[in-house]
Coordinates of C-alpha atoms in Angstrom, one line a residue:
Chain A
M1 CA 12.4 4.4 27.7
E2 CA 12.3 3.2 24.2
I3 CA 9.1 2.1 22.4
K4 CA 9.5 -1.7 21.9
K5 CA 6.6 -2.3 19.6
T6 CA 3.8 -0.5 18.0
A7 CA 0.7 -0.6 20.1
I8 CA -2.9 0.6 20.2
A9 CA -5.5 1.3 22.9
G10 CA -9.0 2.7 23.1
T11 CA -11.9 2.8 20.6
L12 CA -13.4 5.1 18.0
E13 CA -16.7 5.3 19.9
S14 CA -18.2 8.4 21.2
S15 CA -16.5 9.8 24.4
D16 CA -13.5 7.6 23.9
V17 CA -10.1 8.1 22.3
Q18 CA -7.9 5.7 20.2
I19 CA -4.2 6.1 20.7
M20 CA -1.4 4.4 18.7
L21 CA 2.3 4.6 19.6
T22 CA 5.1 3.9 17.2
Q23 CA 8.9 4.1 17.5
G24 CA 10.1 7.6 16.7
T25 CA 13.5 9.3 16.5
D26 CA 12.5 12.9 16.7
G27 CA 11.0 13.6 20.1
I28 CA 7.2 13.3 20.7
V29 CA 5.4 13.8 17.4
F30 CA 1.6 14.1 17.4
D31 CA -0.8 13.3 14.7
L32 CA -4.2 14.3 16.2
V33 CA -7.7 13.9 14.7
S34 CA -10.6 15.3 16.7
D35 CA -13.8 17.1 16.1
V36 CA -12.9 19.4 18.9
V37 CA -9.3 20.0 17.8
K38 CA -9.7 23.7 17.9
Q39 CA -10.8 23.9 21.5
F40 CA -9.0 21.0 23.0
D41 CA -5.9 20.3 20.9
E42 CA -3.5 21.5 23.6
A43 CA -5.4 19.9 26.5
I44 CA -5.4 16.5 24.9
K45 CA -1.6 16.7 24.1
K46 CA -0.8 17.9 27.6
T47 CA -2.5 14.9 29.2
I48 CA -0.8 12.5 26.9
N49 CA 2.6 14.2 27.3
Q50 CA 2.3 14.0 31.0
V51 CA 1.8 10.2 31.0
L52 CA 4.6 9.8 28.5
S53 CA 7.0 11.8 30.7
E54 CA 6.1 9.7 33.8
Y55 CA 7.2 6.6 31.8
D56 CA 10.2 8.6 30.5
V57 CA 9.3 8.0 26.9
Q58 CA 11.1 10.6 24.8
N59 CA 10.9 9.5 21.2
V60 CA 7.6 8.4 19.9
I61 CA 5.0 9.0 17.2
V62 CA 1.6 9.4 18.8
K63 CA -1.4 9.0 16.5
V64 CA -4.6 10.0 18.3
V65 CA -8.2 9.8 17.1
D66 CA -10.3 11.6 19.7
K67 CA -14.0 11.2 19.9
G68 CA -14.6 13.7 22.7
A69 CA -13.0 11.8 25.5
L70 CA -12.8 13.3 29.0
D71 CA -9.4 13.9 30.5
M72 CA -9.4 10.8 32.7
V73 CA -10.3 8.6 29.8
I74 CA -7.4 10.0 27.7
K75 CA -5.1 9.4 30.7
A76 CA -6.3 5.8 31.1
R77 CA -6.0 5.0 27.4
T78 CA -2.5 6.5 27.3
V79 CA -1.4 4.4 30.3
A80 CA -2.7 1.3 28.6
V81 CA -1.0 2.0 25.3
V82 CA 2.3 3.0 26.9
Q83 CA 2.3 -0.2 28.9
R84 CA 1.7 -2.2 25.7
A85 CA 4.2 -0.3 23.6
L86 CA 6.9 -0.8 26.3
D87 CA 5.9 -4.4 26.7
I88 CA 5.4 -4.1 30.4
V89 CA 1.7 -4.9 30.6
D90 CA 2.5 -7.4 33.4
E91 CA 4.3 -4.8 35.5
P92 CA 1.9 -1.9 36.0
K93 CA 3.6 1.3 37.2
W94 CA 1.3 2.0 40.1
E95 CA 2.6 5.5 40.9
V96 CA 1.5 6.7 37.5
L97 CA -2.0 5.4 38.1
Chain B
M1 CA -31.3 -3.4 22.2
T2 CA -28.3 -5.8 22.1
N3 CA -25.5 -5.3 19.7
T4 CA -23.2 -8.2 19.4
V5 CA -20.1 -8.8 17.3
Q6 CA -19.8 -12.2 15.6
D7 CA -17.6 -13.7 13.0
I8 CA -19.1 -14.5 9.6
H9 CA -17.7 -17.5 8.0
M10 CA -17.6 -17.6 4.2
S11 CA -17.6 -21.4 4.2
N12 CA -21.1 -21.3 5.7
A13 CA -23.4 -20.8 2.7
T14 CA -26.3 -19.4 4.7
Q15 CA -24.2 -16.8 6.5
K16 CA -22.5 -15.9 3.2
K17 CA -25.8 -15.4 1.5
K18 CA -27.2 -13.2 4.2
W19 CA -23.9 -11.2 4.2
Q20 CA -24.0 -10.7 0.4
A21 CA -27.7 -9.7 0.5
F22 CA -26.9 -7.1 3.2
L23 CA -24.1 -5.6 1.1
I24 CA -26.0 -5.6 -2.1
K25 CA -28.7 -3.6 -0.4
L26 CA -26.0 -1.0 0.4
G27 CA -24.9 -0.9 -3.2
I28 CA -21.8 -3.2 -3.0
N29 CA -22.2 -5.9 -5.6
Q30 CA -18.8 -7.2 -6.7
F31 CA -18.2 -10.6 -5.3
D32 CA -15.7 -12.1 -7.6
D33 CA -13.6 -15.0 -6.3
Q34 CA -10.5 -12.8 -6.8
E35 CA -12.0 -10.4 -4.2
L36 CA -13.4 -13.0 -1.8
D37 CA -10.5 -15.5 -1.8
V38 CA -8.1 -13.1 -0.1
I39 CA -10.5 -12.4 2.9
E40 CA -9.1 -13.7 6.2
Q41 CA -11.8 -12.6 8.6
T42 CA -15.3 -11.1 8.3
I43 CA -17.1 -9.7 11.2
G44 CA -20.8 -8.8 11.6
I45 CA -22.5 -6.6 14.1
Y46 CA -26.0 -7.9 15.0
D47 CA -28.9 -6.1 16.4
D48 CA -30.7 -9.0 18.0
D49 CA -30.6 -11.4 15.1
Q50 CA -30.3 -8.9 12.3
L51 CA -27.0 -8.1 10.6
V52 CA -26.5 -4.3 10.8
A53 CA -22.9 -3.8 10.0
T54 CA -20.0 -5.8 8.5
G55 CA -16.4 -5.5 7.4
S56 CA -13.6 -7.8 6.3
I57 CA -9.8 -8.1 6.6
A58 CA -7.5 -9.1 3.8
G59 CA -3.9 -8.5 4.6
N60 CA -3.5 -4.8 5.3
I61 CA -6.8 -4.0 3.5
I62 CA -10.2 -3.5 5.1
K63 CA -12.9 -4.3 2.7
Y64 CA -16.6 -4.9 2.2
V65 CA -17.5 -2.3 4.9
G66 CA -21.2 -1.7 5.3
T67 CA -23.4 -0.3 8.0
C68 CA -27.1 0.4 8.1
A69 CA -29.2 2.6 10.4
I70 CA -31.6 -0.1 11.6
G71 CA -32.2 -0.2 15.4
E72 CA -31.5 2.5 18.0
I73 CA -27.8 3.2 17.3
T74 CA -27.0 5.8 14.6
K75 CA -25.2 4.7 11.5
G76 CA -22.2 6.8 12.4
A77 CA -21.8 5.3 15.9
R78 CA -22.2 1.8 14.5
F79 CA -19.5 2.5 11.8
N80 CA -17.1 3.6 14.5
Q81 CA -17.8 0.6 16.6
L82 CA -17.3 -1.7 13.5
M83 CA -14.0 0.0 12.6
T84 CA -12.7 -0.3 16.2
V85 CA -13.3 -4.0 16.1
L86 CA -11.6 -4.4 12.7
E87 CA -8.6 -2.3 13.7
N88 CA -8.2 -4.2 17.0
R89 CA -8.4 -7.5 15.2
M90 CA -5.6 -6.3 12.9
A91 CA -3.6 -5.1 15.8
L92 CA -3.7 -8.6 17.3
L93 CA -2.3 -9.9 14.0
G94 CA 0.5 -7.3 14.4
R95 CA -0.8 -5.1 11.6
F96 CA -0.9 -1.4 12.5
H97 CA -1.2 -0.1 9.0
Q98 CA -4.6 -0.2 7.3
F99 CA -5.8 0.6 3.8
V100 CA -9.3 1.0 2.7
Y101 CA -11.0 1.4 -0.7
T102 CA -14.3 3.2 -0.6
K103 CA -16.7 5.3 -2.6
P104 CA -15.9 9.0 -2.7
L105 CA -19.0 9.6 -0.7
Y106 CA -17.6 7.9 2.4
V107 CA -14.1 9.5 2.4
Q108 CA -15.2 11.8 5.2
S109 CA -16.4 9.1 7.4
F110 CA -13.0 7.4 7.2
E111 CA -11.2 10.7 7.7
H112 CA -13.1 11.3 10.9
I113 CA -11.5 8.1 12.4
G114 CA -8.0 9.0 11.4
F115 CA -7.7 7.7 7.8
K116 CA -5.8 9.9 5.3
L117 CA -6.7 10.1 1.7
L118 CA -4.1 8.8 -0.7
A119 CA -6.0 9.3 -4.0
N120 CA -9.5 10.0 -5.1
S121 CA -11.3 9.4 -8.3
N122 CA -14.9 9.4 -9.6
E123 CA -15.2 5.6 -9.0
G124 CA -13.4 5.3 -5.7
A125 CA -10.9 6.5 -3.2
L126 CA -7.9 4.9 -1.4
L127 CA -7.2 5.8 2.2
E128 CA -4.7 4.7 4.8
K129 CA -4.2 4.8 8.5
G130 CA -1.5 3.8 11.0
S131 CA 2.2 3.2 10.7
P132 CA 4.3 3.0 8.7
D133 CA 2.5 5.3 6.3
V134 CA 3.3 7.0 3.1
Q135 CA 5.2 9.7 4.9
D136 CA 7.5 7.1 6.5
F137 CA 8.0 5.6 3.1
L138 CA 9.0 9.0 1.6
N139 CA 11.4 9.6 4.5
T140 CA 13.4 6.5 3.6
I141 CA 14.1 7.9 0.1
P142 CA 17.2 10.0 -0.2
K143 CA 16.4 13.6 -1.2
A144 CA 18.1 15.5 -4.0
P145 CA 20.8 17.9 -2.7
Q146 CA 20.0 21.6 -3.0
G147 CA 20.5 23.0 -6.4
V148 CA 19.7 19.8 -8.3
Q149 CA 17.5 21.0 -11.1
K150 CA 16.2 18.3 -13.3
I151 CA 14.8 15.2 -11.6
G152 CA 13.5 12.3 -13.6
S153 CA 12.0 9.0 -12.7
V154 CA 11.5 5.5 -14.1
V155 CA 9.4 2.7 -12.7
V156 CA 10.4 -0.9 -13.5
N157 CA 9.4 -4.4 -12.5
A158 CA 12.6 -5.6 -14.2
N159 CA 11.6 -9.3 -14.3
P160 CA 14.5 -9.5 -15.0
F161 CA 16.6 -6.4 -15.9
T162 CA 17.3 -6.3 -19.6
V163 CA 19.3 -4.1 -22.0
G164 CA 15.9 -2.5 -22.7
H165 CA 15.6 -1.2 -19.1
R166 CA 19.2 -0.1 -19.3
Y167 CA 18.5 1.9 -22.4
L168 CA 15.5 3.6 -20.8
I169 CA 17.3 4.5 -17.6
E170 CA 20.4 5.6 -19.5
K171 CA 18.3 8.0 -21.6
A172 CA 16.7 9.4 -18.4
A173 CA 20.1 9.7 -16.8
S174 CA 21.6 11.6 -19.7
E175 CA 18.7 14.1 -19.7
N176 CA 18.5 14.8 -15.9
N177 CA 20.7 15.7 -13.0
L178 CA 19.1 12.9 -10.9
V179 CA 17.0 9.9 -11.7
Y180 CA 14.9 7.9 -9.3
V181 CA 14.4 4.3 -10.4
F182 CA 11.5 2.7 -8.5
V183 CA 11.5 -1.1 -8.5
V184 CA 8.1 -2.6 -8.1
N185 CA 7.9 -4.3 -4.7
Q186 CA 5.2 -6.9 -5.1
D187 CA 6.8 -10.3 -4.8
V188 CA 4.8 -12.3 -7.4
S189 CA 7.2 -12.4 -10.4
L190 CA 9.5 -15.2 -11.6
F191 CA 12.4 -13.2 -10.3
R192 CA 11.9 -12.5 -6.6
T193 CA 11.8 -8.9 -5.4
D194 CA 15.2 -8.9 -3.8
E195 CA 16.7 -10.5 -7.0
R196 CA 15.0 -7.9 -9.3
F197 CA 16.1 -5.1 -7.0
E198 CA 19.7 -6.3 -6.9
L199 CA 19.9 -6.8 -10.7
V200 CA 18.6 -3.3 -11.3
K201 CA 21.2 -1.9 -8.8
Q202 CA 24.0 -3.8 -10.4
G203 CA 22.8 -2.9 -13.9
V204 CA 23.0 0.8 -13.3
K205 CA 25.9 0.9 -10.9
D206 CA 28.0 3.0 -13.3
L207 CA 25.3 5.7 -13.7
K208 CA 26.3 8.0 -10.8
N209 CA 23.1 10.1 -10.9
V210 CA 20.7 7.2 -10.6
V211 CA 19.1 6.3 -7.3
V212 CA 17.4 2.9 -7.1
V213 CA 14.5 2.8 -4.7
A214 CA 12.0 0.0 -3.6
G215 CA 8.5 1.1 -4.8
G216 CA 6.9 0.0 -1.5
D217 CA 3.1 -0.3 -1.3
Y218 CA 2.5 2.9 -3.3
I219 CA 3.8 2.3 -6.8
I220 CA 2.3 -0.5 -8.9
S221 CA 1.3 -2.8 -6.1
Y222 CA -1.6 -5.1 -5.2
L223 CA -2.9 -2.1 -3.4
T224 CA -2.7 0.6 -6.1
F225 CA -2.8 -1.5 -9.3
P226 CA -3.6 -5.2 -8.8
S227 CA -4.4 -5.6 -12.5
Y228 CA -0.8 -5.2 -13.3
F229 CA -0.4 -8.8 -12.0
I230 CA -3.9 -10.2 -12.6
T231 CA -5.9 -9.9 -15.8
N232 CA -8.9 -7.6 -15.6
T233 CA -11.4 -5.6 -17.6
Q234 CA -10.6 -2.3 -19.2
Q235 CA -12.9 -0.4 -16.8
I236 CA -11.1 -1.8 -13.7
I237 CA -7.7 -1.2 -15.2
N238 CA -8.6 2.4 -16.0
Y239 CA -9.8 3.0 -12.4
Q240 CA -6.7 1.4 -10.8
T241 CA -4.2 3.1 -13.0
T242 CA -5.9 6.4 -12.2
I243 CA -5.4 5.8 -8.5
D244 CA -1.8 4.7 -9.1
A245 CA -1.0 7.7 -11.2
R246 CA -2.6 10.2 -8.8
I247 CA -0.6 8.8 -5.8
F248 CA 2.5 9.1 -7.9
K249 CA 1.8 12.6 -9.0
N250 CA 0.4 14.1 -5.8
I251 CA 2.4 12.4 -3.1
I252 CA 5.5 10.8 -4.4
A253 CA 6.6 13.1 -7.3
S254 CA 5.7 16.2 -5.4
A255 CA 7.7 15.1 -2.3
L256 CA 10.8 14.3 -4.4
A257 CA 10.4 17.2 -6.9
I258 CA 10.2 14.8 -9.8
Q259 CA 9.4 16.6 -13.1
T260 CA 9.6 13.8 -15.6
R261 CA 8.6 10.1 -15.9
Y262 CA 10.1 7.9 -18.6
V263 CA 8.2 4.9 -19.8
G264 CA 8.9 2.4 -22.6
S265 CA 6.4 2.3 -25.4
E266 CA 4.2 -0.7 -25.0
P267 CA 3.2 -2.7 -28.1
L268 CA 2.9 -6.0 -26.3
S269 CA 1.0 -5.8 -23.0
Y270 CA -2.4 -4.3 -23.2
T271 CA -2.5 -3.5 -19.5
T272 CA 0.8 -1.6 -19.6
Y273 CA -0.4 0.2 -22.7
L274 CA -3.5 1.4 -20.9
Y275 CA -1.2 2.3 -17.9
N276 CA 0.9 4.5 -20.2
Q277 CA -2.2 6.2 -21.5
T278 CA -3.4 7.0 -18.0
L279 CA 0.0 8.3 -17.0
V280 CA 0.0 10.7 -19.9
R281 CA -3.5 11.9 -19.0
E282 CA -3.1 12.2 -15.3
L283 CA 0.5 13.4 -14.7
K284 CA 0.4 16.5 -16.8
P285 CA 1.0 19.4 -16.6
E286 CA 3.2 19.1 -13.5
I287 CA 5.0 16.0 -14.7
K288 CA 6.0 15.3 -18.2
V289 CA 5.6 11.8 -19.5
I290 CA 8.2 10.8 -22.0
I291 CA 7.4 7.6 -24.0
V292 CA 10.6 6.1 -25.2
P293 CA 10.3 3.8 -28.2
R294 CA 11.5 0.3 -27.2
I295 CA 14.7 -0.9 -28.7
A296 CA 14.5 -3.9 -31.0
Q297 CA 16.7 -6.6 -32.5
Y298 CA 16.9 -8.1 -36.0
N299 CA 16.2 -4.9 -38.1
Q300 CA 13.5 -3.6 -35.7
T301 CA 11.4 -6.7 -36.0
E302 CA 11.5 -7.9 -32.4
I303 CA 11.4 -5.6 -29.5
I304 CA 13.4 -6.5 -26.4
S305 CA 11.3 -7.5 -23.4
A306 CA 11.8 -9.2 -20.1
R307 CA 8.9 -11.5 -21.1
K308 CA 11.1 -12.8 -23.9
V309 CA 13.9 -13.5 -21.5
R310 CA 11.5 -15.5 -19.2
Q311 CA 10.2 -17.5 -22.2
A312 CA 13.7 -18.3 -23.3
I313 CA 14.7 -19.4 -19.8
A314 CA 11.7 -21.7 -19.8
D315 CA 12.7 -23.0 -23.3
D316 CA 16.4 -23.3 -22.1
D317 CA 17.3 -21.1 -25.1
F318 CA 20.6 -19.5 -24.0
E319 CA 21.1 -17.8 -27.3
T320 CA 17.9 -15.8 -27.0
W321 CA 18.0 -14.6 -23.5
S322 CA 21.8 -14.0 -23.2
E323 CA 21.6 -11.6 -26.0
I324 CA 19.2 -9.1 -24.5
V325 CA 20.4 -8.9 -20.9
P326 CA 23.4 -7.1 -19.5
E327 CA 26.4 -8.9 -18.1
T328 CA 25.2 -8.6 -14.5
T329 CA 21.8 -10.2 -15.3
K330 CA 23.5 -12.8 -17.5
N331 CA 25.7 -13.9 -14.6
F332 CA 22.8 -14.2 -12.2
I333 CA 20.7 -16.2 -14.6
S334 CA 23.5 -18.6 -15.5
Q335 CA 24.1 -19.2 -11.8
H336 CA 20.4 -19.8 -11.0
L337 CA 19.1 -21.3 -14.2
A338 CA 18.0 -24.6 -12.7
E339 CA 16.2 -22.8 -9.9
L340 CA 14.5 -20.4 -12.2
Q341 CA 13.3 -23.3 -14.4
M342 CA 12.1 -25.1 -11.3
R343 CA 10.0 -22.1 -10.3
I344 CA 8.4 -22.1 -13.8
R345 CA 7.7 -25.8 -13.6
K346 CA 6.2 -25.3 -10.2
G347 CA 3.6 -23.0 -11.8
Q348 CA 5.1 -19.5 -11.7
K349 CA 3.5 -17.6 -14.5
I350 CA 5.8 -16.0 -17.0
N351 CA 3.5 -14.5 -19.6
G352 CA 2.2 -11.6 -17.5
N353 CA 4.3 -8.7 -16.3

């Protein structure tokens, strides 16, 4: 699926994550800011990648500001931002949730 | 403890006064009309009835950000809450790219929430976040092929393109293997941005080693150097030109392997004169600044400038303007003379840059 428009979800508050998706041409490109990047860099990307692949998003720039979000929070925020970026907010993909 | 987000309306004198008092306490005390007029939205976070954080949106710029530590929430947490609200408001307006000017002291706070530093100086720093960012801008510019050794650059507003611009670019082209000509992007001149860009392109078409590029947000824009377009004090000009020069040096020139920047000597405009001085000071040693004396007419008594062309258009003085522009610009002005004169009558300023 192609990203239709730039979208954002989440907040910058503690225990949350802010994710922005923009059209890309070069696979899934991450720009990740986190205080725990050393420990959880791979884990955060893995969770986001999984959601992206369930929506079949292959080319996208993913800008992430993590404030120590737990896995399920990251997943929920990713689902929200993907739905917005694909312009399918009205048609939730239940099997992903 | 209840923290609520509310809009602050500048038209409401009481609200504005409280807002200003709050920022003054935090050390922000510039409230010129120039700065305030561009604000579209201001939000406040209130702890019960007390203002504890505020920020404003003006186009892509977030300004007048202030937070304090009153109440039970830490200053950092409140700052993040405030920035979330501001960024979400901007997202609703379709703006996913934010800039912020701040004191060097706060650079880190902004970096923690995803902002990236564009330039720093003693007086202030400029940061950006979101898309498209400076990297996306650089990606749109064609890179020099392998093996190209000498790369020069020229920045022009070209309002409009004159034989003076042509002379400067020709000189750069003769001394380099490749020359980037950046055309200022801010659309506030007599000649519109697309017109200026097209006239530069046409005017250097025969110079095969010249690449004409739109300057984007990052070279002489309302963002980096607003005083280029609006009169300002020397102190402010110095600060803005420093930011502009450092972005050019550290981000743009380094990505494109530019070694030289050519500028015309500036006996007429004080702002541009100061800009040249800053460039000389800031760009060395990595980038050499070559100040090329401006060409003149009538036994060196009158230098050629785009300002002179604009004045002559206003005066309907064909003799004067047609003499100092190349054929391509001449054709354009001839075809659009009435429209250009109309823009001047409607209030377009012609005596600035």
